[in-house]
Amino acid sequence: MVLAFTGWDGNLTSSGRSILQLMVLPVYAVTIALLARTPMQFMAAVRRNLFLALLLVLPFLSVLWSISPSITFRRAIGLALSILLAYHIAIRFTPRQFLVLTVLLLGGCMVLSLIFAVALPGWAFMPENQNLRGVFNHKNVLGWYAAVSTLASATLLSDRAFGFRPMAMFFFAVSVTCLLLSRSTTGLVTALSAACFAAFYVALARSRASERVVLILVGVQAAVVFIVSVDIFLGVLLEGTGKDASFTGRTPLWALVDEAIWRRLLLGYGYQAFWTEGNGEAWSIWTEVAWMAPHAHNGFRDSMLSFGIVGTLVLLIVIFRAIRSGALLHCRYPKEHWLWLNVMICVYLVMNLTESTLLNQNSLLFIIFTTAILMISLGDRRGKGAPPLSNAQ
């Protein structure tokens, strides 16, 4: 259990992180064994999204220029195993089946979090402010998962094809409760953005060809304005809620991180090698901001630190292709739950504007995100006459 390996500040201890990594090894071992039994399907999935396959290889290539090759190599293995698990899930399950699995998994965590709040309040609440963290190590982590669980259960609640509505309604209520009790700003923003993206995709599927073009242009412009002005929007939001307008020190941190990115703009510092105690530039930032930030609190900035503009460009291509293909699949097959995969990808990107879970090894959120991208790339081939990869697809 994560809480058993968490320090007073909500961060995992070094020994706890190592133990948790060992605990997931059996899962990865089973994943590799299952993929080995279906090599043709796996290779077909790789060929259908070569840019994502490049992201699988890129962390190992970054060992060549990493400022800490041993750390980069070790963490690259964890990332590769996480992506392989996503490959197996995408090959094995349909979007609807994946939705049900996600609701059961995350909804179960939400239920356990509320049980802990009653039975073990000393563990379930943050020590310094008594915000709920449940079975997770920090309130913000609970907020992330509660937002995704709310999205998944709300989508399942709208599905009338199966008898899942009572279960979905229960998990939706529990997820919203956990989201509110966590008081996580990122979680609330993620949940609100999920509602906006869902409304956009529903309107997109119902619109005509000419209306669809206008809707897409408006949506793209709104997204660009939000991304460019994210620090302003978040500052206004936080001032309105009585919280730190610098977003708990993120904005001064981002300014220093941007300077570090420019110093190694092309290839970066190596996969997850920057935020290590052996890096003098990290210590300069920590000294300046007066706290030891574990990452840039922005997934895209951390991608630039790891791979520079070259690797980040590959990542953006993967994201762009997934968003484009996912929207087409949703418009063509609106009853097959492509909607939730599209919204999941978008809200995960929004989440990484203020947090850093993008390209994280052993991260359930990243595995869900990668699975969504892979399912879309596999489903996109149906319109091109490609055969299904499995009976489930």
Short mmCIF file of C-alpha atoms in Angstrom, two decimals:
data_model
loop_
_atom_site.label_atom_id
_atom_site.label_comp_id
_atom_site.label_asym_id
_atom_site.label_seq_id
_atom_site.Cartn_x
_atom_site.Cartn_y
_atom_site.Cartn_z
CA MET A 1 0.00 0.00 0.00
CA VAL A 2 1.32 3.42 -1.04
CA LEU A 3 0.62 5.13 2.30
CA ALA A 4 2.95 2.73 4.09
CA PHE A 5 5.86 4.07 2.02
CA THR A 6 4.97 7.77 2.21
CA GLY A 7 6.82 10.41 4.19
CA TRP A 8 5.22 13.14 6.30
CA ASP A 9 5.27 15.53 3.31
CA GLY A 10 3.27 13.22 1.07
CA ASN A 11 6.25 12.14 -1.05
CA LEU A 12 7.31 8.55 -1.44
CA THR A 13 10.48 7.62 0.41
CA SER A 14 13.40 6.24 -1.63
CA SER A 15 13.09 2.79 -0.09
CA GLY A 16 9.31 2.86 -0.50
CA ARG A 17 9.61 3.73 -4.19
CA SER A 18 12.01 0.83 -4.70
CA ILE A 19 9.67 -1.62 -2.95
CA LEU A 20 6.69 -0.46 -5.01
CA GLN A 21 8.71 -0.87 -8.20
CA LEU A 22 9.53 -4.44 -7.21
CA MET A 23 5.85 -5.11 -6.50
CA VAL A 24 4.82 -4.28 -10.08
CA LEU A 25 7.46 -6.53 -11.66
CA PRO A 26 5.16 -9.61 -11.63
CA VAL A 27 2.58 -7.59 -13.59
CA TYR A 28 5.15 -6.70 -16.21
CA ALA A 29 6.42 -10.28 -16.34
CA VAL A 30 2.90 -11.53 -17.10
CA THR A 31 2.51 -8.77 -19.70
CA ILE A 32 5.67 -9.80 -21.53
CA ALA A 33 4.59 -13.45 -21.44
CA LEU A 34 1.17 -12.61 -22.89
CA LEU A 35 2.65 -10.41 -25.62
CA ALA A 36 5.10 -13.19 -26.48
CA ARG A 37 2.12 -15.45 -27.17
CA THR A 38 0.75 -13.01 -29.78
CA PRO A 39 3.85 -11.68 -31.57
CA MET A 40 2.05 -11.01 -34.86
CA GLN A 41 -0.60 -8.86 -33.21
CA PHE A 42 2.02 -6.98 -31.20
CA MET A 43 4.18 -6.25 -34.24
CA ALA A 44 1.09 -5.14 -36.18
CA ALA A 45 0.25 -2.73 -33.35
CA VAL A 46 3.81 -1.38 -33.43
CA ARG A 47 3.64 -0.80 -37.18
CA ARG A 48 0.34 1.02 -36.89
CA ASN A 49 1.86 3.72 -34.68
CA LEU A 50 5.55 4.00 -35.47
CA PHE A 51 5.94 7.35 -33.72
CA LEU A 52 4.74 5.84 -30.45
CA ALA A 53 7.17 2.96 -30.99
CA LEU A 54 9.89 5.59 -31.38
CA LEU A 55 8.93 7.00 -27.97
CA LEU A 56 9.51 3.48 -26.63
CA VAL A 57 13.07 3.54 -27.97
CA LEU A 58 13.95 7.20 -27.42
CA PRO A 59 14.62 6.98 -23.64
CA PHE A 60 17.24 4.29 -24.30
CA LEU A 61 18.83 6.42 -27.03
CA SER A 62 18.98 9.35 -24.62
CA VAL A 63 21.44 7.35 -22.49
CA LEU A 64 24.05 8.42 -25.08
CA TRP A 65 23.75 12.11 -24.12
CA SER A 66 22.29 11.83 -20.62
CA ILE A 67 23.99 13.67 -17.75
CA SER A 68 23.24 10.59 -15.64
CA PRO A 69 23.29 7.53 -17.94
CA SER A 70 22.65 4.92 -15.23
CA ILE A 71 19.51 6.68 -13.95
CA THR A 72 18.24 7.26 -17.48
CA PHE A 73 18.74 3.62 -18.44
CA ARG A 74 17.05 2.30 -15.30
CA ARG A 75 14.03 4.57 -15.69
CA ALA A 76 13.85 3.87 -19.43
CA ILE A 77 13.28 0.21 -18.60
CA GLY A 78 10.35 1.16 -16.36
CA LEU A 79 8.85 3.34 -19.11
CA ALA A 80 9.24 0.59 -21.71
CA LEU A 81 7.48 -1.92 -19.46
CA SER A 82 4.64 0.54 -18.84
CA ILE A 83 4.14 1.08 -22.58
CA LEU A 84 4.23 -2.68 -23.22
CA LEU A 85 1.39 -3.09 -20.72
CA ALA A 86 -0.56 -0.47 -22.67
CA TYR A 87 0.06 -2.44 -25.88
CA HIS A 88 -1.37 -5.59 -24.32
CA ILE A 89 -4.50 -3.84 -23.02
CA ALA A 90 -5.10 -2.10 -26.36
CA ILE A 91 -4.77 -5.37 -28.28
CA ARG A 92 -6.85 -7.43 -25.89
CA PHE A 93 -9.84 -5.17 -25.11
CA THR A 94 -12.36 -2.99 -26.91
CA PRO A 95 -12.92 0.66 -25.83
CA ARG A 96 -16.11 -0.36 -23.98
CA GLN A 97 -14.34 -3.19 -22.12
CA PHE A 98 -11.48 -0.87 -21.27
CA LEU A 99 -13.98 1.67 -19.95
CA VAL A 100 -15.56 -0.91 -17.63
CA LEU A 101 -12.14 -2.04 -16.36
CA THR A 102 -11.13 1.56 -15.67
CA VAL A 103 -14.36 2.26 -13.76
CA LEU A 104 -13.93 -0.86 -11.64
CA LEU A 105 -10.27 -0.14 -10.88
CA LEU A 106 -10.45 3.58 -10.17
CA GLY A 107 -13.90 3.39 -8.61
CA GLY A 108 -12.61 0.74 -6.23
CA CYS A 109 -9.78 3.06 -5.21
CA MET A 110 -12.31 5.83 -4.54
CA VAL A 111 -14.39 3.54 -2.33
CA LEU A 112 -11.30 2.48 -0.39
CA SER A 113 -10.32 6.12 0.03
CA LEU A 114 -13.63 6.92 1.71
CA ILE A 115 -13.39 3.81 3.88
CA PHE A 116 -9.93 4.94 5.00
CA ALA A 117 -11.32 8.40 5.74
CA VAL A 118 -13.67 6.84 8.28
CA ALA A 119 -11.57 3.94 9.60
CA LEU A 120 -8.04 5.46 9.44
CA PRO A 121 -8.34 9.26 9.34
CA GLY A 122 -4.74 9.71 10.47
CA TRP A 123 -3.57 8.09 7.25
CA ALA A 124 -6.34 9.20 4.90
CA PHE A 125 -5.94 12.96 5.42
CA MET A 126 -2.95 15.19 4.71
CA PRO A 127 -1.13 16.02 7.98
CA GLU A 128 -0.77 19.76 7.35
CA ASN A 129 -4.22 20.74 6.03
CA GLN A 130 -6.52 17.73 6.57
CA ASN A 131 -7.44 17.46 2.88
CA LEU A 132 -8.36 13.93 1.85
CA ARG A 133 -5.69 11.85 0.14
CA GLY A 134 -7.39 8.47 0.67
CA VAL A 135 -5.25 5.50 -0.30
CA PHE A 136 -2.89 7.72 -2.30
CA ASN A 137 0.23 9.49 -1.10
CA HIS A 138 -1.03 13.04 -1.74
CA LYS A 139 -4.31 14.91 -2.10
CA ASN A 140 -3.39 16.02 -5.62
CA VAL A 141 -2.87 12.41 -6.70
CA LEU A 142 -6.30 11.54 -5.32
CA GLY A 143 -7.66 14.55 -7.22
CA TRP A 144 -6.17 13.33 -10.52
CA TYR A 145 -7.58 9.84 -10.20
CA ALA A 146 -10.92 11.07 -8.87
CA ALA A 147 -11.29 13.32 -11.93
CA VAL A 148 -10.53 10.46 -14.33
CA SER A 149 -12.81 8.12 -12.36
CA THR A 150 -15.59 10.72 -12.59
CA LEU A 151 -15.10 10.92 -16.35
CA ALA A 152 -15.10 7.15 -16.82
CA SER A 153 -18.10 6.46 -14.57
CA ALA A 154 -20.11 9.32 -16.15
CA THR A 155 -19.44 7.83 -19.59
CA LEU A 156 -20.50 4.37 -18.43
CA LEU A 157 -23.58 5.91 -16.86
CA SER A 158 -24.69 7.08 -20.32
CA ASP A 159 -24.33 3.55 -21.77
CA ARG A 160 -27.71 1.85 -21.92
CA ALA A 161 -26.47 -1.25 -23.75
CA PHE A 162 -25.51 -3.12 -20.59
CA GLY A 163 -26.77 -3.27 -17.01
CA PHE A 164 -23.93 -1.14 -15.62
CA ARG A 165 -25.89 2.01 -14.82
CA PRO A 166 -26.46 1.37 -11.08
CA MET A 167 -22.77 0.54 -10.61
CA ALA A 168 -21.73 3.56 -12.68
CA MET A 169 -24.01 5.87 -10.70
CA PHE A 170 -22.54 4.62 -7.41
CA PHE A 171 -18.93 5.05 -8.56
CA PHE A 172 -19.74 8.47 -10.05
CA ALA A 173 -21.09 9.71 -6.70
CA VAL A 174 -18.11 8.29 -4.80
CA SER A 175 -15.63 9.79 -7.29
CA VAL A 176 -17.17 13.26 -7.09
CA THR A 177 -17.11 13.06 -3.29
CA CYS A 178 -13.41 12.18 -3.29
CA LEU A 179 -12.68 14.95 -5.79
CA LEU A 180 -14.36 17.58 -3.61
CA LEU A 181 -12.81 16.33 -0.36
CA SER A 182 -9.32 16.35 -1.87
CA ARG A 183 -9.65 20.06 -2.68
CA SER A 184 -7.15 19.52 -5.48
CA THR A 185 -7.16 22.48 -7.87
CA THR A 186 -5.67 20.37 -10.67
CA GLY A 187 -8.29 17.69 -10.09
CA LEU A 188 -11.12 20.23 -10.25
CA VAL A 189 -9.70 21.86 -13.39
CA THR A 190 -9.32 18.40 -14.94
CA ALA A 191 -12.93 17.48 -14.16
CA LEU A 192 -14.25 20.77 -15.53
CA SER A 193 -12.16 20.42 -18.68
CA ALA A 194 -13.50 16.86 -19.12
CA ALA A 195 -17.04 18.23 -19.17
CA CYS A 196 -16.04 20.87 -21.75
CA PHE A 197 -14.27 18.37 -23.98
CA ALA A 198 -17.17 15.91 -23.75
CA ALA A 199 -19.61 18.64 -24.83
CA PHE A 200 -17.30 19.56 -27.71
CA TYR A 201 -17.04 15.99 -29.00
CA VAL A 202 -20.78 15.37 -28.68
CA ALA A 203 -21.45 18.55 -30.68
CA LEU A 204 -18.80 17.50 -33.20
CA ALA A 205 -20.49 14.16 -33.88
CA ARG A 206 -23.91 15.78 -34.27
CA SER A 207 -22.79 18.63 -36.53
CA ARG A 208 -22.85 18.72 -40.31
CA ALA A 209 -19.74 19.00 -42.47
CA SER A 210 -19.71 22.82 -42.72
CA GLU A 211 -20.62 23.25 -39.04
CA ARG A 212 -17.93 20.78 -38.08
CA VAL A 213 -15.19 22.87 -39.69
CA VAL A 214 -16.29 25.97 -37.78
CA LEU A 215 -16.55 24.02 -34.53
CA ILE A 216 -13.04 22.60 -34.95
CA LEU A 217 -11.56 26.02 -35.72
CA VAL A 218 -13.22 27.58 -32.67
CA GLY A 219 -12.08 24.66 -30.49
CA VAL A 220 -8.48 24.89 -31.70
CA GLN A 221 -8.37 28.65 -31.15
CA ALA A 222 -9.77 28.29 -27.63
CA ALA A 223 -7.23 25.58 -26.81
CA VAL A 224 -4.32 27.67 -28.12
CA VAL A 225 -5.42 30.73 -26.15
CA PHE A 226 -5.78 28.67 -22.97
CA ILE A 227 -2.36 27.00 -23.37
CA VAL A 228 -0.57 30.28 -24.13
CA SER A 229 -2.24 32.05 -21.21
CA VAL A 230 -2.38 29.14 -18.76
CA ASP A 231 -0.40 30.95 -16.07
CA ILE A 232 -2.76 33.95 -16.25
CA PHE A 233 -5.91 31.84 -16.17
CA LEU A 234 -4.66 29.75 -13.28
CA GLY A 235 -3.61 32.85 -11.37
CA VAL A 236 -7.11 34.33 -11.69
CA LEU A 237 -8.68 31.01 -10.69
CA LEU A 238 -6.50 30.63 -7.63
CA GLU A 239 -7.00 34.21 -6.49
CA GLY A 240 -10.74 33.62 -6.75
CA THR A 241 -10.49 30.56 -4.51
CA GLY A 242 -8.18 32.22 -2.02
CA LYS A 243 -5.11 30.17 -2.92
CA ASP A 244 -1.56 31.10 -3.87
CA ALA A 245 -1.69 32.90 -7.24
CA SER A 246 1.80 31.59 -8.09
CA PHE A 247 0.21 28.11 -8.06
CA THR A 248 2.22 26.92 -5.05
CA GLY A 249 5.49 28.20 -6.49
CA ARG A 250 5.04 26.74 -9.96
CA THR A 251 5.29 29.98 -11.95
CA PRO A 252 8.78 30.99 -10.65
CA LEU A 253 9.84 27.36 -11.07
CA TRP A 254 8.70 27.36 -14.71
CA ALA A 255 10.73 30.48 -15.47
CA LEU A 256 13.93 28.81 -14.23
CA VAL A 257 13.11 25.53 -15.99
CA ASP A 258 12.65 27.39 -19.29
CA GLU A 259 16.16 28.79 -18.94
CA ALA A 260 17.53 25.28 -18.38
CA ILE A 261 15.65 24.00 -21.44
CA TRP A 262 17.24 26.64 -23.65
CA ARG A 263 20.72 25.59 -22.54
CA ARG A 264 20.22 22.10 -24.03
CA LEU A 265 17.42 22.77 -26.46
CA LEU A 266 18.11 20.12 -29.11
CA LEU A 267 18.35 16.83 -27.18
CA GLY A 268 17.82 17.72 -23.53
CA TYR A 269 19.55 16.22 -20.50
CA GLY A 270 18.52 12.58 -20.96
CA TYR A 271 15.32 10.82 -19.89
CA GLN A 272 14.45 11.93 -16.32
CA ALA A 273 18.07 12.79 -15.60
CA PHE A 274 17.61 16.48 -14.81
CA TRP A 275 15.88 16.27 -11.41
CA THR A 276 18.62 14.26 -9.72
CA GLU A 277 20.81 15.21 -6.80
CA GLY A 278 23.95 14.86 -8.93
CA ASN A 279 22.85 17.64 -11.30
CA GLY A 280 24.19 21.06 -10.37
CA GLU A 281 21.61 22.88 -12.50
CA ALA A 282 18.79 21.23 -10.55
CA TRP A 283 20.39 22.38 -7.30
CA SER A 284 20.57 25.93 -8.66
CA ILE A 285 16.83 25.88 -9.31
CA TRP A 286 16.06 24.30 -5.94
CA THR A 287 18.11 26.98 -4.20
CA GLU A 288 16.41 29.77 -6.13
CA VAL A 289 12.84 28.60 -5.47
CA ALA A 290 13.67 27.40 -1.92
CA TRP A 291 12.09 23.94 -2.31
CA MET A 292 13.22 20.66 -3.86
CA ALA A 293 10.76 20.29 -6.73
CA PRO A 294 10.73 16.62 -7.82
CA HIS A 295 9.91 17.67 -11.39
CA ALA A 296 8.93 20.73 -13.42
CA HIS A 297 5.21 20.42 -12.52
CA ASN A 298 4.57 20.55 -16.26
CA GLY A 299 4.76 17.39 -18.35
CA PHE A 300 5.72 19.19 -21.55
CA ARG A 301 8.58 21.05 -19.89
CA ASP A 302 9.84 17.79 -18.40
CA SER A 303 9.68 16.25 -21.87
CA MET A 304 11.86 19.09 -23.14
CA LEU A 305 14.30 18.53 -20.28
CA SER A 306 14.48 14.83 -21.10
CA PHE A 307 14.55 14.83 -24.91
CA GLY A 308 14.84 18.40 -26.09
CA ILE A 309 12.91 19.70 -29.05
CA VAL A 310 13.60 16.54 -31.08
CA GLY A 311 11.90 14.12 -28.70
CA THR A 312 9.12 16.55 -27.81
CA LEU A 313 8.30 16.93 -31.50
CA VAL A 314 7.84 13.14 -31.73
CA LEU A 315 5.55 13.28 -28.70
CA LEU A 316 3.48 16.09 -30.23
CA ILE A 317 3.10 14.13 -33.47
CA VAL A 318 1.80 11.14 -31.49
CA ILE A 319 -0.69 13.38 -29.67
CA PHE A 320 -1.84 15.23 -32.80
CA ARG A 321 -2.43 12.01 -34.75
CA ALA A 322 -4.36 10.50 -31.83
CA ILE A 323 -6.61 13.57 -31.48
CA ARG A 324 -7.29 13.71 -35.23
CA SER A 325 -7.95 9.98 -35.65
CA GLY A 326 -9.93 9.79 -32.41
CA ALA A 327 -12.27 12.55 -33.52
CA LEU A 328 -12.88 10.78 -36.85
CA LEU A 329 -13.61 7.48 -35.12
CA HIS A 330 -16.03 9.16 -32.72
CA CYS A 331 -17.89 10.82 -35.59
CA ARG A 332 -18.08 7.57 -37.58
CA TYR A 333 -18.87 5.18 -34.71
CA PRO A 334 -20.40 7.26 -31.89
CA LYS A 335 -21.80 4.21 -30.07
CA GLU A 336 -18.44 2.46 -29.62
CA HIS A 337 -17.16 4.67 -26.78
CA TRP A 338 -14.47 6.48 -28.73
CA LEU A 339 -15.79 9.57 -26.94
CA TRP A 340 -14.31 8.64 -23.58
CA LEU A 341 -10.91 7.82 -25.11
CA ASN A 342 -10.81 11.21 -26.85
CA VAL A 343 -11.79 13.09 -23.70
CA MET A 344 -9.31 11.07 -21.64
CA ILE A 345 -6.45 12.08 -23.93
CA CYS A 346 -7.45 15.74 -23.81
CA VAL A 347 -7.89 15.96 -20.03
CA TYR A 348 -4.59 14.16 -19.49
CA LEU A 349 -2.90 16.85 -21.56
CA VAL A 350 -4.63 19.56 -19.52
CA MET A 351 -3.48 17.85 -16.34
CA ASN A 352 0.11 18.00 -17.55
CA LEU A 353 -0.02 21.76 -17.86
CA THR A 354 0.38 21.96 -14.07
CA GLU A 355 1.56 18.44 -13.15
CA SER A 356 4.12 16.07 -14.62
CA THR A 357 2.82 12.58 -15.38
CA LEU A 358 3.63 12.59 -19.10
CA LEU A 359 6.08 9.82 -20.07
CA ASN A 360 6.26 8.66 -16.44
CA GLN A 361 7.27 5.07 -15.81
CA ASN A 362 4.98 2.88 -13.64
CA SER A 363 2.23 5.51 -13.78
CA LEU A 364 -1.32 4.18 -14.10
CA LEU A 365 -2.51 7.47 -15.60
CA PHE A 366 0.17 7.33 -18.28
CA ILE A 367 -0.70 3.69 -19.03
CA ILE A 368 -4.38 4.64 -19.46
CA PHE A 369 -3.36 7.57 -21.69
CA THR A 370 -1.08 5.40 -23.84
CA THR A 371 -3.71 2.67 -24.10
CA ALA A 372 -6.21 5.25 -25.38
CA ILE A 373 -3.74 6.38 -28.05
CA LEU A 374 -3.03 2.79 -29.11
CA MET A 375 -6.72 1.85 -29.27
CA ILE A 376 -7.36 4.84 -31.52
CA SER A 377 -4.44 3.96 -33.81
CA LEU A 378 -5.72 0.37 -34.07
CA GLY A 379 -9.32 1.46 -34.66
CA ASP A 380 -8.25 4.02 -37.25
CA ARG A 381 -7.11 1.22 -39.55
CA ARG A 382 -10.64 -0.13 -39.94
CA GLY A 383 -11.46 2.57 -42.43
CA LYS A 384 -8.37 1.61 -44.44
CA GLY A 385 -9.28 -2.02 -44.90
CA ALA A 386 -6.94 -3.41 -42.25
CA PRO A 387 -7.94 -6.59 -40.44
CA PRO A 388 -8.65 -6.52 -36.69
CA LEU A 389 -5.81 -7.42 -34.37
CA SER A 390 -7.87 -9.70 -32.16
CA ASN A 391 -11.33 -11.04 -31.66
CA ALA A 392 -11.96 -8.32 -29.14
CA GLN A 393 -11.20 -5.53 -31.59
#
